[in-house]
PDB file of C-alpha atoms and ligand atoms in Angstrom:
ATOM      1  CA  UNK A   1      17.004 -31.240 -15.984  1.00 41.00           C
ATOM      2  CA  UNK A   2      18.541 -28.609 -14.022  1.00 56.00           C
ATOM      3  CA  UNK A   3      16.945 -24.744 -14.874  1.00 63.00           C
ATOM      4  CA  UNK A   4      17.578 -21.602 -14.086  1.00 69.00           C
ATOM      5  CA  UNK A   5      15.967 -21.234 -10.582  1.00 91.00           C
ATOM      6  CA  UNK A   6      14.791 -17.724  -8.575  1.00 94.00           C
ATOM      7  CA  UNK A   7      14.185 -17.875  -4.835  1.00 96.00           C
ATOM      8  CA  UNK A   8      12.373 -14.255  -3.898  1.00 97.00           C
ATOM      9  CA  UNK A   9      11.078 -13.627  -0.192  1.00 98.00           C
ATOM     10  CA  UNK A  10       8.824 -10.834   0.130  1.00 98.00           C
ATOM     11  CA  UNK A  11       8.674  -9.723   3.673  1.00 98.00           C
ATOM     12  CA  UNK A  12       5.204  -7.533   3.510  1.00 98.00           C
ATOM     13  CA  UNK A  13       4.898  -5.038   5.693  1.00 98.00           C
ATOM     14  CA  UNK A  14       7.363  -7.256   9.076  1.00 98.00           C
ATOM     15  CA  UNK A  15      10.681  -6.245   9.868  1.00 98.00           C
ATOM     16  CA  UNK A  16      12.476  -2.905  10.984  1.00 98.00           C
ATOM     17  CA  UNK A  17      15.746  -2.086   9.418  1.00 98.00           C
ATOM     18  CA  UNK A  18      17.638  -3.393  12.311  1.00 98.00           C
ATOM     19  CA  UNK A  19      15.466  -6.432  12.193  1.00 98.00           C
ATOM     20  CA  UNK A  20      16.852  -6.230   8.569  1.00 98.00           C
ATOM     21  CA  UNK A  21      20.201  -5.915   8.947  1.00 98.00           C
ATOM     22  CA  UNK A  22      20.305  -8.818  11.441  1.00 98.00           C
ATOM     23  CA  UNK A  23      18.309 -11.184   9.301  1.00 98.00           C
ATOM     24  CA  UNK A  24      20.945 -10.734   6.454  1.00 97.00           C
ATOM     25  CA  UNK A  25      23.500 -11.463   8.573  1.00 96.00           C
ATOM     26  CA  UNK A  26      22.075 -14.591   9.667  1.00 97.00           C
ATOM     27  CA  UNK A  27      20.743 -15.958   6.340  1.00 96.00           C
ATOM     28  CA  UNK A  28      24.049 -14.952   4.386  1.00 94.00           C
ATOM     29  CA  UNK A  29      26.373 -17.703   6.134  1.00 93.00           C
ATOM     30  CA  UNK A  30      23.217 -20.217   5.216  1.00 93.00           C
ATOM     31  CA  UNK A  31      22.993 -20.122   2.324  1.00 92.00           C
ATOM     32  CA  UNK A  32      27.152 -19.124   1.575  1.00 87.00           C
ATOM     33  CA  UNK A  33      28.204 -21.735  -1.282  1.00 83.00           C
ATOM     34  CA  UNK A  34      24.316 -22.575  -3.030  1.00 86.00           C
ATOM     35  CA  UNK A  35      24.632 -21.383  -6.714  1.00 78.00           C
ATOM     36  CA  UNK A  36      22.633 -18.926  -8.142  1.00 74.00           C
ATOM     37  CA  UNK A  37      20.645 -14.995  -6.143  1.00 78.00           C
ATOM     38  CA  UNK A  38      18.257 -14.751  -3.671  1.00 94.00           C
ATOM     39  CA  UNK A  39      16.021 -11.921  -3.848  1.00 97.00           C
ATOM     40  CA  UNK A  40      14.637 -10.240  -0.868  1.00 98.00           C
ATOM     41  CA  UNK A  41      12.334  -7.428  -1.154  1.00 98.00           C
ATOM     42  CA  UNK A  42      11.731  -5.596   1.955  1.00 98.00           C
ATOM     43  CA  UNK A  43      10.037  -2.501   3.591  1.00 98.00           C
ATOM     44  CA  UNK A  44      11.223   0.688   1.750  1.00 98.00           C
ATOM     45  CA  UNK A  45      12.940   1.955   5.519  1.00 98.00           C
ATOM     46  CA  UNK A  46      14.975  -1.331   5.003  1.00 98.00           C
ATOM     47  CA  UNK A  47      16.430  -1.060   1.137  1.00 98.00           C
ATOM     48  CA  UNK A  48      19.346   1.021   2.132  1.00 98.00           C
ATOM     49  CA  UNK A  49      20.720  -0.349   5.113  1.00 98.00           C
ATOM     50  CA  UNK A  50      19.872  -4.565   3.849  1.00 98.00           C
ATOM     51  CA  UNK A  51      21.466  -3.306   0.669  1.00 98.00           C
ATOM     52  CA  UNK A  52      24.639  -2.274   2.109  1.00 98.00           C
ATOM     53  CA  UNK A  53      24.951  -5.595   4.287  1.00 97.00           C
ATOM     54  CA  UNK A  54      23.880  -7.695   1.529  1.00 96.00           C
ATOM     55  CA  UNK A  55      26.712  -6.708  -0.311  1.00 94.00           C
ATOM     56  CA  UNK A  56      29.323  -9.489  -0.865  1.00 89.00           C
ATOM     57  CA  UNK A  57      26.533 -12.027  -0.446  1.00 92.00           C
ATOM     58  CA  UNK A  58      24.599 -13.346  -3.727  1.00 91.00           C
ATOM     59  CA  UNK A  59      21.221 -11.349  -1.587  1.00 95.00           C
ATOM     60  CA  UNK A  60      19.858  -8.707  -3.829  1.00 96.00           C
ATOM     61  CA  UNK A  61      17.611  -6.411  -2.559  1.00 98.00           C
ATOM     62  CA  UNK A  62      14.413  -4.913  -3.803  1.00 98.00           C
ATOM     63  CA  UNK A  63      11.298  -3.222  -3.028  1.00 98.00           C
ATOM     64  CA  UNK A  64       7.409  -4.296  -3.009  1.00 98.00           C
ATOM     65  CA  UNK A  65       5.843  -1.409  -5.131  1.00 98.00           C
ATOM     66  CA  UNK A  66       6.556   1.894  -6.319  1.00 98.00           C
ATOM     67  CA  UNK A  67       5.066   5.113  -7.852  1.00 98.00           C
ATOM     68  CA  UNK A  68       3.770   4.967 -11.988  1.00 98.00           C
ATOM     69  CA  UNK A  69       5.785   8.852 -11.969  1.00 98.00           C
ATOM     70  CA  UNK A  70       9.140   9.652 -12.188  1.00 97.00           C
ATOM     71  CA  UNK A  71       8.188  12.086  -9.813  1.00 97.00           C
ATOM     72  CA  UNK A  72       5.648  14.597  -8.574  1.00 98.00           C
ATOM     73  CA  UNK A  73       3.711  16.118  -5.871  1.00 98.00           C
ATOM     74  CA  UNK A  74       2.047  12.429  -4.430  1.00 98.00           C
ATOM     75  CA  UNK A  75       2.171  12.733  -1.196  1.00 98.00           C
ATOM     76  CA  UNK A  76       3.210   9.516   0.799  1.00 98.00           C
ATOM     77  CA  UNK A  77       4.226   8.123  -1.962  1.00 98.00           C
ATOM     78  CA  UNK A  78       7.421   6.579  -3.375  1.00 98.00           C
ATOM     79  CA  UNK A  79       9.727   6.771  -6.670  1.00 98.00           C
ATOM     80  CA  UNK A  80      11.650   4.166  -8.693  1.00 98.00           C
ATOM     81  CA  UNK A  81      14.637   6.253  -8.666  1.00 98.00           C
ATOM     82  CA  UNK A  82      14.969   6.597  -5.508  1.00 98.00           C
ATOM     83  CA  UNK A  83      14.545   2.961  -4.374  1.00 98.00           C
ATOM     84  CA  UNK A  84      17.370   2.739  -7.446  1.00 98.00           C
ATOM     85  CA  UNK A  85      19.859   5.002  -5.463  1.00 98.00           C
ATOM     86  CA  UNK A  86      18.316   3.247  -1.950  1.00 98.00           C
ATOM     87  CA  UNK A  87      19.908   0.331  -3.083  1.00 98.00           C
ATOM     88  CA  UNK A  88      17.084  -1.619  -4.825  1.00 98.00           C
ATOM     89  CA  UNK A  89      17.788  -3.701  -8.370  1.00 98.00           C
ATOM     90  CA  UNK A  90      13.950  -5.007  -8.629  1.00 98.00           C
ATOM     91  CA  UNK A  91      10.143  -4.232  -8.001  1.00 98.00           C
ATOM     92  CA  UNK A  92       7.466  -6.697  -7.173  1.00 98.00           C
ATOM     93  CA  UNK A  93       4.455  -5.270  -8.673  1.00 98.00           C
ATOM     94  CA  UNK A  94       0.895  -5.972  -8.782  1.00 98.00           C
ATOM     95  CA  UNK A  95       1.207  -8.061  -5.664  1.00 98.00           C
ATOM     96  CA  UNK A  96      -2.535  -9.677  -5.246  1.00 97.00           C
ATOM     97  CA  UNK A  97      -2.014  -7.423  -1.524  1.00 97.00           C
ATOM     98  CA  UNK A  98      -2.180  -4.357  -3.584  1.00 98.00           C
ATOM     99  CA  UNK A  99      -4.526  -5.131  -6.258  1.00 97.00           C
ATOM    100  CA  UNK A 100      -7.035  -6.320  -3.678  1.00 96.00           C
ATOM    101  CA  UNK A 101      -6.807  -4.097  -0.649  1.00 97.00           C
ATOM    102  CA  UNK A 102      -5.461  -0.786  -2.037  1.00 97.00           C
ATOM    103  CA  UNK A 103      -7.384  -1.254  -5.505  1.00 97.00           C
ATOM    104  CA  UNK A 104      -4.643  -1.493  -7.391  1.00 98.00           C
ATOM    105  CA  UNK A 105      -6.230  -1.222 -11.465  1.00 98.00           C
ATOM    106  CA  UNK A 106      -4.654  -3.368 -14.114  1.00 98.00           C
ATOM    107  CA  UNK A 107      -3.945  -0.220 -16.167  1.00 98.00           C
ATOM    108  CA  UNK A 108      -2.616   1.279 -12.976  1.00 98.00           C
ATOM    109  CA  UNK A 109       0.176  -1.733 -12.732  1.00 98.00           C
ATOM    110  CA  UNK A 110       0.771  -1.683 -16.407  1.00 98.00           C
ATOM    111  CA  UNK A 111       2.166   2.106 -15.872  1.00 98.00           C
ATOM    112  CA  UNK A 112       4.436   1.033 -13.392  1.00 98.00           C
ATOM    113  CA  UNK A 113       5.615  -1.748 -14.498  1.00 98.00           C
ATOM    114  CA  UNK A 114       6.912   0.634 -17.746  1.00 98.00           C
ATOM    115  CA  UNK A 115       7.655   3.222 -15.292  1.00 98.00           C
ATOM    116  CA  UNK A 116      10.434   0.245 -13.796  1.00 98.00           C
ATOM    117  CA  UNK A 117      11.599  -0.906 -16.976  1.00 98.00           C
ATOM    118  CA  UNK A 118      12.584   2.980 -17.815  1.00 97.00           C
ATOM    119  CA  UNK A 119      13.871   3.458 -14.356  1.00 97.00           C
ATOM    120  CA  UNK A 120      16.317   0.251 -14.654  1.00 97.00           C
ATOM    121  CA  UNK A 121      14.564  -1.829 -12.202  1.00 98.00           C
ATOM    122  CA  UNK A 122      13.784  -4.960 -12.625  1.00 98.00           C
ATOM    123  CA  UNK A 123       9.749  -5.683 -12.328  1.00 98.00           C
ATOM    124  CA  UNK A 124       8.399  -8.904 -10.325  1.00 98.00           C
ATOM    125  CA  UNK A 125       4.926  -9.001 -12.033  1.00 98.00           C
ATOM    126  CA  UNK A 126       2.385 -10.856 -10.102  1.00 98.00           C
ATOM    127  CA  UNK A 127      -0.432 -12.482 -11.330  1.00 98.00           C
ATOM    128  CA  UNK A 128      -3.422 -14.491  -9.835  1.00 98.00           C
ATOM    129  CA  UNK A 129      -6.760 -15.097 -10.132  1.00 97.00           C
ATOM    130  CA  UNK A 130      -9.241 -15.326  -6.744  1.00 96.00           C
ATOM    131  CA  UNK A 131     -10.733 -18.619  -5.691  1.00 95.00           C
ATOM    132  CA  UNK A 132     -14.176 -16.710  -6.695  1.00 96.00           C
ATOM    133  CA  UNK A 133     -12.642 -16.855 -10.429  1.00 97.00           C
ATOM    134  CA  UNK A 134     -11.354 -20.285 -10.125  1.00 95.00           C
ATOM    135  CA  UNK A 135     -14.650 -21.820  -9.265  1.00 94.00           C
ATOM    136  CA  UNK A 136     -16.078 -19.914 -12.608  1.00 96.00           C
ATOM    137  CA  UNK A 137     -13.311 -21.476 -14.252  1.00 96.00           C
ATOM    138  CA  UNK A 138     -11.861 -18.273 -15.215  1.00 97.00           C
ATOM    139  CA  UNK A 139      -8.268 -18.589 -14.208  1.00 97.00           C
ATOM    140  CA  UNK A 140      -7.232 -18.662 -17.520  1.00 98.00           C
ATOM    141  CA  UNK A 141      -9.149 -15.658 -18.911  1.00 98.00           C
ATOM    142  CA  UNK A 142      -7.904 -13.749 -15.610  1.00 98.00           C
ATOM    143  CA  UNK A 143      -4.273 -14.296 -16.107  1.00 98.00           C
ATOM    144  CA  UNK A 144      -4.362 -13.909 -19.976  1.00 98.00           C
ATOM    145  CA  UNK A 145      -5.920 -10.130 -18.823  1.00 98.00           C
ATOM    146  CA  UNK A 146      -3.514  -9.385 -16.298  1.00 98.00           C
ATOM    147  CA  UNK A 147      -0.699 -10.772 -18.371  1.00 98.00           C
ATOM    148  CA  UNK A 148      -1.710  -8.724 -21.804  1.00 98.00           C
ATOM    149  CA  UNK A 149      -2.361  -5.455 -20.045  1.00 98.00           C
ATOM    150  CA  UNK A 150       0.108  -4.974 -17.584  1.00 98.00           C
ATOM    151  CA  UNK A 151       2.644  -5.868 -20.464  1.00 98.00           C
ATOM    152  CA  UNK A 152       1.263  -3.784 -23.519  1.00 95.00           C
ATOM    153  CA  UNK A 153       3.354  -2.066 -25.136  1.00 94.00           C
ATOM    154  CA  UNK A 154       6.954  -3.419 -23.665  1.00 97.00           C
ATOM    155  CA  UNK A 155       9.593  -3.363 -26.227  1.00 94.00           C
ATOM    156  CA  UNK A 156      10.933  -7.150 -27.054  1.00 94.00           C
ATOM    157  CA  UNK A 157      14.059  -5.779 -25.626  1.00 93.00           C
ATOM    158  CA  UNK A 158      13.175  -5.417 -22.521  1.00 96.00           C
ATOM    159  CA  UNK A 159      11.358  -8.654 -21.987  1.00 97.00           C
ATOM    160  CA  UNK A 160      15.024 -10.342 -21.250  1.00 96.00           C
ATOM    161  CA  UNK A 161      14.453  -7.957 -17.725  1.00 97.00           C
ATOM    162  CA  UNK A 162      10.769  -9.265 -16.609  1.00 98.00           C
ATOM    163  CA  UNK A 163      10.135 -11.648 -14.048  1.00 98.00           C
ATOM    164  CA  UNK A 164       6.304 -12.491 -13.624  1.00 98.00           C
ATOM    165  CA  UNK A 165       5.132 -14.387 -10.435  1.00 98.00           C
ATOM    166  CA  UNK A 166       1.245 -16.338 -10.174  1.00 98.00           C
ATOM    167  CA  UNK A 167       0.108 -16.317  -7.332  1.00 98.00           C
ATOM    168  CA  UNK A 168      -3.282 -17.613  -6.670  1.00 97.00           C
ATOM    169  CA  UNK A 169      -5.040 -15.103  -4.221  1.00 95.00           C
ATOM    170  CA  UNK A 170      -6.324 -18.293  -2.653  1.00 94.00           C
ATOM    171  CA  UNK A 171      -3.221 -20.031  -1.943  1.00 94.00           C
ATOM    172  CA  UNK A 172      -1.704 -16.712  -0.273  1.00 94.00           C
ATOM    173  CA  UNK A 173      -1.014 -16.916   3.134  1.00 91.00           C
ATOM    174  CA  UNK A 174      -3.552 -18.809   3.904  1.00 92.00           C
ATOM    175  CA  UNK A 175      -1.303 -22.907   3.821  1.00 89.00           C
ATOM    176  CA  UNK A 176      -3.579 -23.901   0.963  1.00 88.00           C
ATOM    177  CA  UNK A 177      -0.758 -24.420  -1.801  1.00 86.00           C
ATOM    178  CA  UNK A 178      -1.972 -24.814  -5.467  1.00 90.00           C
ATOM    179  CA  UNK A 179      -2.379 -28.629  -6.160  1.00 95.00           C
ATOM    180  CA  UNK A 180       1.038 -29.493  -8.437  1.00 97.00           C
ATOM    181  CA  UNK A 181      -1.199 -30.021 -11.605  1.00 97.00           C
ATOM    182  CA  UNK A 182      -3.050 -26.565 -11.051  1.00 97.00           C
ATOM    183  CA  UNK A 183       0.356 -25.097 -10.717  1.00 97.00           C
ATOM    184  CA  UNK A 184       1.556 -26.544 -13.944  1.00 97.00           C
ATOM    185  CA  UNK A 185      -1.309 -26.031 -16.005  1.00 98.00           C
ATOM    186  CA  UNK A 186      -1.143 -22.055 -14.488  1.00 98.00           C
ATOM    187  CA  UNK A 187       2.613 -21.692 -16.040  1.00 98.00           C
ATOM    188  CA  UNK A 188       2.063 -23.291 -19.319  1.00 98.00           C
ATOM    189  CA  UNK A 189      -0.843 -20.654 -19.694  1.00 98.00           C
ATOM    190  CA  UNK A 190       0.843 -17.968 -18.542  1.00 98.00           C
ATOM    191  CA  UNK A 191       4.430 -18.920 -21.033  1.00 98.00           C
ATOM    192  CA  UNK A 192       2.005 -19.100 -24.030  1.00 98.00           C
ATOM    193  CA  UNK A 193       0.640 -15.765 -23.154  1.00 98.00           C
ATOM    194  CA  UNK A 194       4.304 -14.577 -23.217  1.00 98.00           C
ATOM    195  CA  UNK A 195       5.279 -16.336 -26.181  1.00 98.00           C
ATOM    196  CA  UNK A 196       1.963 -14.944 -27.577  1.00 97.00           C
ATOM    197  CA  UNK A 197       3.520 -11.284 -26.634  1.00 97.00           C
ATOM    198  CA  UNK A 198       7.197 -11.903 -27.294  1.00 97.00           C
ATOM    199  CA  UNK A 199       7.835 -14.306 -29.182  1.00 97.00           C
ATOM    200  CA  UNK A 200       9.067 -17.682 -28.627  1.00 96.00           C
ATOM    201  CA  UNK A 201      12.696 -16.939 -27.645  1.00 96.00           C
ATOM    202  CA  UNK A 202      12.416 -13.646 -25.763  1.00 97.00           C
ATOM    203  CA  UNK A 203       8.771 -15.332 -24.344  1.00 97.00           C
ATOM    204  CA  UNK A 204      10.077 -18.679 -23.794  1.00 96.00           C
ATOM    205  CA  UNK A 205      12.874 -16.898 -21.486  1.00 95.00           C
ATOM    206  CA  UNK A 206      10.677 -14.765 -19.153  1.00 97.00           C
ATOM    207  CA  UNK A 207      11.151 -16.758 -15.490  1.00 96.00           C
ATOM    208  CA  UNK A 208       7.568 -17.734 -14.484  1.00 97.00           C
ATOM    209  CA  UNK A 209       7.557 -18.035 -10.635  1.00 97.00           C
ATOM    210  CA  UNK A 210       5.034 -20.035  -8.113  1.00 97.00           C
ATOM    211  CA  UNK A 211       3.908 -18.236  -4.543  1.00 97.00           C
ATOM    212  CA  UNK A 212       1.264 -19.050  -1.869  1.00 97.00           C
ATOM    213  CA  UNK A 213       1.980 -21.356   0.988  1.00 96.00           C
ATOM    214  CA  UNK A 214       5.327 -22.071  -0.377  1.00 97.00           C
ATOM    215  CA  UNK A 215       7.814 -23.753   2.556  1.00 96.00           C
ATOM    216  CA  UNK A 216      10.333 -26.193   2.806  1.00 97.00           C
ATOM    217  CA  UNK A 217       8.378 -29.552   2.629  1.00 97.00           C
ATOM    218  CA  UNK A 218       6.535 -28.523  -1.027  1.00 96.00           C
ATOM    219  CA  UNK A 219       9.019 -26.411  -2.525  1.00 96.00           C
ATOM    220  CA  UNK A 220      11.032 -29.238  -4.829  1.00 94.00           C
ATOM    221  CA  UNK A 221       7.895 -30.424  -6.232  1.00 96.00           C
ATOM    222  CA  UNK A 222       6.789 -27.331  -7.005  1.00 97.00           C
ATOM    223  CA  UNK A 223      10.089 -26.333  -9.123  1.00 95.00           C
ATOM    224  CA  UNK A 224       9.973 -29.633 -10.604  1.00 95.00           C
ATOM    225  CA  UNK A 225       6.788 -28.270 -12.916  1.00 97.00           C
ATOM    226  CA  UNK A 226       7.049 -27.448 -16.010  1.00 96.00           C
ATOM    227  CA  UNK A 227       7.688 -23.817 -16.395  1.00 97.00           C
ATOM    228  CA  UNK A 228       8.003 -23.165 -12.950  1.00 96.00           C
ATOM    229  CA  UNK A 229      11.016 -20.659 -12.552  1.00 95.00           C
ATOM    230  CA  UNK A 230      11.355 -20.340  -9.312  1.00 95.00           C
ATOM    231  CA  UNK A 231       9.211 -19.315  -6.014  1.00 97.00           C
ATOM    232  CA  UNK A 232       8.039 -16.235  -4.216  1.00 97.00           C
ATOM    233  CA  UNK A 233       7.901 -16.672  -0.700  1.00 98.00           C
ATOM    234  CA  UNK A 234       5.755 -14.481   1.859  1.00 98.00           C
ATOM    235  CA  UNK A 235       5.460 -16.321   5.697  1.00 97.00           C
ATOM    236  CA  UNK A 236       8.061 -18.571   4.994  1.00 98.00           C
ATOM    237  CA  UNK A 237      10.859 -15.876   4.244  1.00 98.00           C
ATOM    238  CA  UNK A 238      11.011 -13.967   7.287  1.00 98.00           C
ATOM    239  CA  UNK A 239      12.684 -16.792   9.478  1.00 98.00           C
ATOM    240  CA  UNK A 240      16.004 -17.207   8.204  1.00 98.00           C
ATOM    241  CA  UNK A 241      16.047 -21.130   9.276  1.00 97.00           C
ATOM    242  CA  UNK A 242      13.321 -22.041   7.026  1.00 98.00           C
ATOM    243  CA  UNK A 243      14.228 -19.737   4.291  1.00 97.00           C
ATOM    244  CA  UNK A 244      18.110 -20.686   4.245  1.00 96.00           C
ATOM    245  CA  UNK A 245      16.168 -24.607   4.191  1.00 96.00           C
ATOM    246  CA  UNK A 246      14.265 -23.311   1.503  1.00 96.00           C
ATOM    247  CA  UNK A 247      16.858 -22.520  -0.822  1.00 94.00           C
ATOM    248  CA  UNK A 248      18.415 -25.412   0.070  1.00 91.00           C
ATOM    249  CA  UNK A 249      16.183 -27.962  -0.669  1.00 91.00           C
ATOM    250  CA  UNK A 250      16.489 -26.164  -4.371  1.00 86.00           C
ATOM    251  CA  UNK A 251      20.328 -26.254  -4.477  1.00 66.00           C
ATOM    252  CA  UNK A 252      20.550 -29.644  -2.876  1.00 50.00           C
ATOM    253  CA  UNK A 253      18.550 -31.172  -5.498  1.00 43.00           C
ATOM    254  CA  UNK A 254      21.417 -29.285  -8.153  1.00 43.00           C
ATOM    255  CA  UNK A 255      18.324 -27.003  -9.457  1.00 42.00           C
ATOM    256  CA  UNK A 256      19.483 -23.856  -8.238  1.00 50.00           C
ATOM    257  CA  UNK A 257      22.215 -22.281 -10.697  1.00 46.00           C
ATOM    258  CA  UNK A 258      22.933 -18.874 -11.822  1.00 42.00           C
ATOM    259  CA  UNK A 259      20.737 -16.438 -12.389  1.00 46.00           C
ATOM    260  CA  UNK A 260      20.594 -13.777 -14.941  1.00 44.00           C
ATOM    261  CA  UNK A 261      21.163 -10.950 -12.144  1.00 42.00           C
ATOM    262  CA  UNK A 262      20.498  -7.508 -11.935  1.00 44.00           C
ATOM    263  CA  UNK A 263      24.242  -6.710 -11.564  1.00 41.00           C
ATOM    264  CA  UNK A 264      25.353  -8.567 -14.827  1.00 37.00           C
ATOM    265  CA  UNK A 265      21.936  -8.001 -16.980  1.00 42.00           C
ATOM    266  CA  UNK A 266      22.171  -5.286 -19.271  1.00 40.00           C
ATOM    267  CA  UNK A 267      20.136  -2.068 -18.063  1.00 40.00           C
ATOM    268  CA  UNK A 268      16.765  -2.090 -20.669  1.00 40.00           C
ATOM    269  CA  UNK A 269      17.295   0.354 -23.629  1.00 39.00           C
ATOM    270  CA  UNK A 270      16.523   3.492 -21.945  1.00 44.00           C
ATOM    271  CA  UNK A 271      13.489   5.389 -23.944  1.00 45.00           C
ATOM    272  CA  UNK A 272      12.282   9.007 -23.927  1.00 46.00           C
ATOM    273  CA  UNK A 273       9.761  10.191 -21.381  1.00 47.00           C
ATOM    274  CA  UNK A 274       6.110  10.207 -23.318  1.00 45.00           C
ATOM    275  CA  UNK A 275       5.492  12.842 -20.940  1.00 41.00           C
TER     276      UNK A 275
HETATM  277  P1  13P B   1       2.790 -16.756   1.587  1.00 84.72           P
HETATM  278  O1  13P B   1       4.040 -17.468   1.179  1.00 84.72           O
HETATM  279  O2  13P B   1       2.798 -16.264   3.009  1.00 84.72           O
HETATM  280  O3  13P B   1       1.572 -17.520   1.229  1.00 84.72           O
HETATM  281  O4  13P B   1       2.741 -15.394   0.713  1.00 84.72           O
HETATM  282  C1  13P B   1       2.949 -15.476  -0.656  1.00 84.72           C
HETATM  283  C2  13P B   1       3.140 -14.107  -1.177  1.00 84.72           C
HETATM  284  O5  13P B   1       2.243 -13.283  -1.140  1.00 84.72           O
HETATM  285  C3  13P B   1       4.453 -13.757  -1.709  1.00 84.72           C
HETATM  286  O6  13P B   1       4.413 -12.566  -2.428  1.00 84.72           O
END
């Protein structure tokens, strides 16, 4: 059955913005005619400058993390607002890169991910648990924590805008993907923690997607799982052969159709500051 299907690189910390601008030009004839937007989130010096070439193309653009304040004196640090009028239309947040090497707290991510939703940006949530917590058998109990908290509190409304992403810290860059029953038995969990939070229609509609180790020889069997959405790509989206094969291998087998996208969602119902 064909699904709605997201293909996201995230490019790290690789890439200057003329590195950018050339990679969009390459990938954009690849992948001209497949159905559906590919998300690229790239360094912050690169948002304005991909943005502007990606237009015409179905690339969005977005960033990998951003500030929990509209504003303030933090030095060093970045705003959701201005990665808005950089150019970006989404957020990954809670990327297993910041949670583990810059300490990122759960209560930390669950500020910015409102902090996005009020902003109008569109938050990637990731999710994972460590291979530590696997081998206690805690996955489960890991992402049902990281799910509930980083999500408290998020109108129903707004749950038409979220895109969550597990990613096992294990499987992350390291060419160890997630066996295919593992991966399926990760996205149930995590859409019955949605449903559990929004219901079953605005739940049920939330894309789920799959990253670590994802490339073009595992990718179809991996979006042939149930309540797999979609992938979020790291290594494997910074050469624009293998991506451009990646979404591909999607489209080819008549998966890939279109996306809810930033440009034709509605912008979430814009609340008061509580501050
Ligand atoms: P790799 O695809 O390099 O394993 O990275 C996954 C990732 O962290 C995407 O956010």
């Amino acid at each position: 059955m064909a699904k709605n299907v997201y293909v996201v690189g995230n490019w790290k910390m690789y890439k200057t913005a003329r590195e950018a601008t050339d990679y969009i030009e390459s990938l954009a004839p690849k992948i001209e005619g497949t159905k559906g937007m590919i998300y690229l989130s790239v360094p912050y010096t690169s948002i304005a400058p991909a943005a502007h070439y990606a237009k015409e193309t179905n690339i969005v653009i977005g960033a990998q993390n951003m500030n929990d304040a509209r504003d303030g004196a933090f030095t060093g640090e970045i705003a959701g607002l201005m990665l808005k009028e950089a150019g970006a239309t989404f957020v990954i947040l809670g990327h297993s890169e910041r949670r583990h090497i810059f300490g990122e707290s759960n209560a930390l991510i669950h500020r910015k991910v409102l902090r996005a939703l009020q902003d109008d940006i569109q938050p990637i949530l990731c999710i994972g648990e460590t291979s530590k917590e696997r081998d206690a058998g805690k996955t489960d109990e890991v992402l049902k924590e990281q799910l509930f908290s980083a999500l408290d509190g998020v109108p129903k409304e707004d749950a038409e805008h979220l895109i969550v992403a597990y990613e096992p810290v294990w499987a992350i860059g390291t060419g160890k993907t997630a066996t295919l029953k593992h991966i399926e038995e990760a996205h149930l969990f995590c859409r019955a923690c949605l449903t559990e939070l929004f219901g079953k229609k605005q739940g049920g509609a939330i894309p789920i997607l799959y990253g670590g180790s994802v490339k073009p020889e595992n990718v179809a069997e991996i979006v042939d799982q149930k309540e797999v959405n979609g992938v979020l790509v790291g290594g494997a989206s910074l050469d624009t052969d293998t991506f451009a094969e990646i979404v591909q291998k999607i489209a080819g087998g008549g998966a890939l159709k279109k996306t809810t996208t930033p440009k034709t969602r509605k912008p979430p119902i814009r609340r008061k500051k509580k501050e």
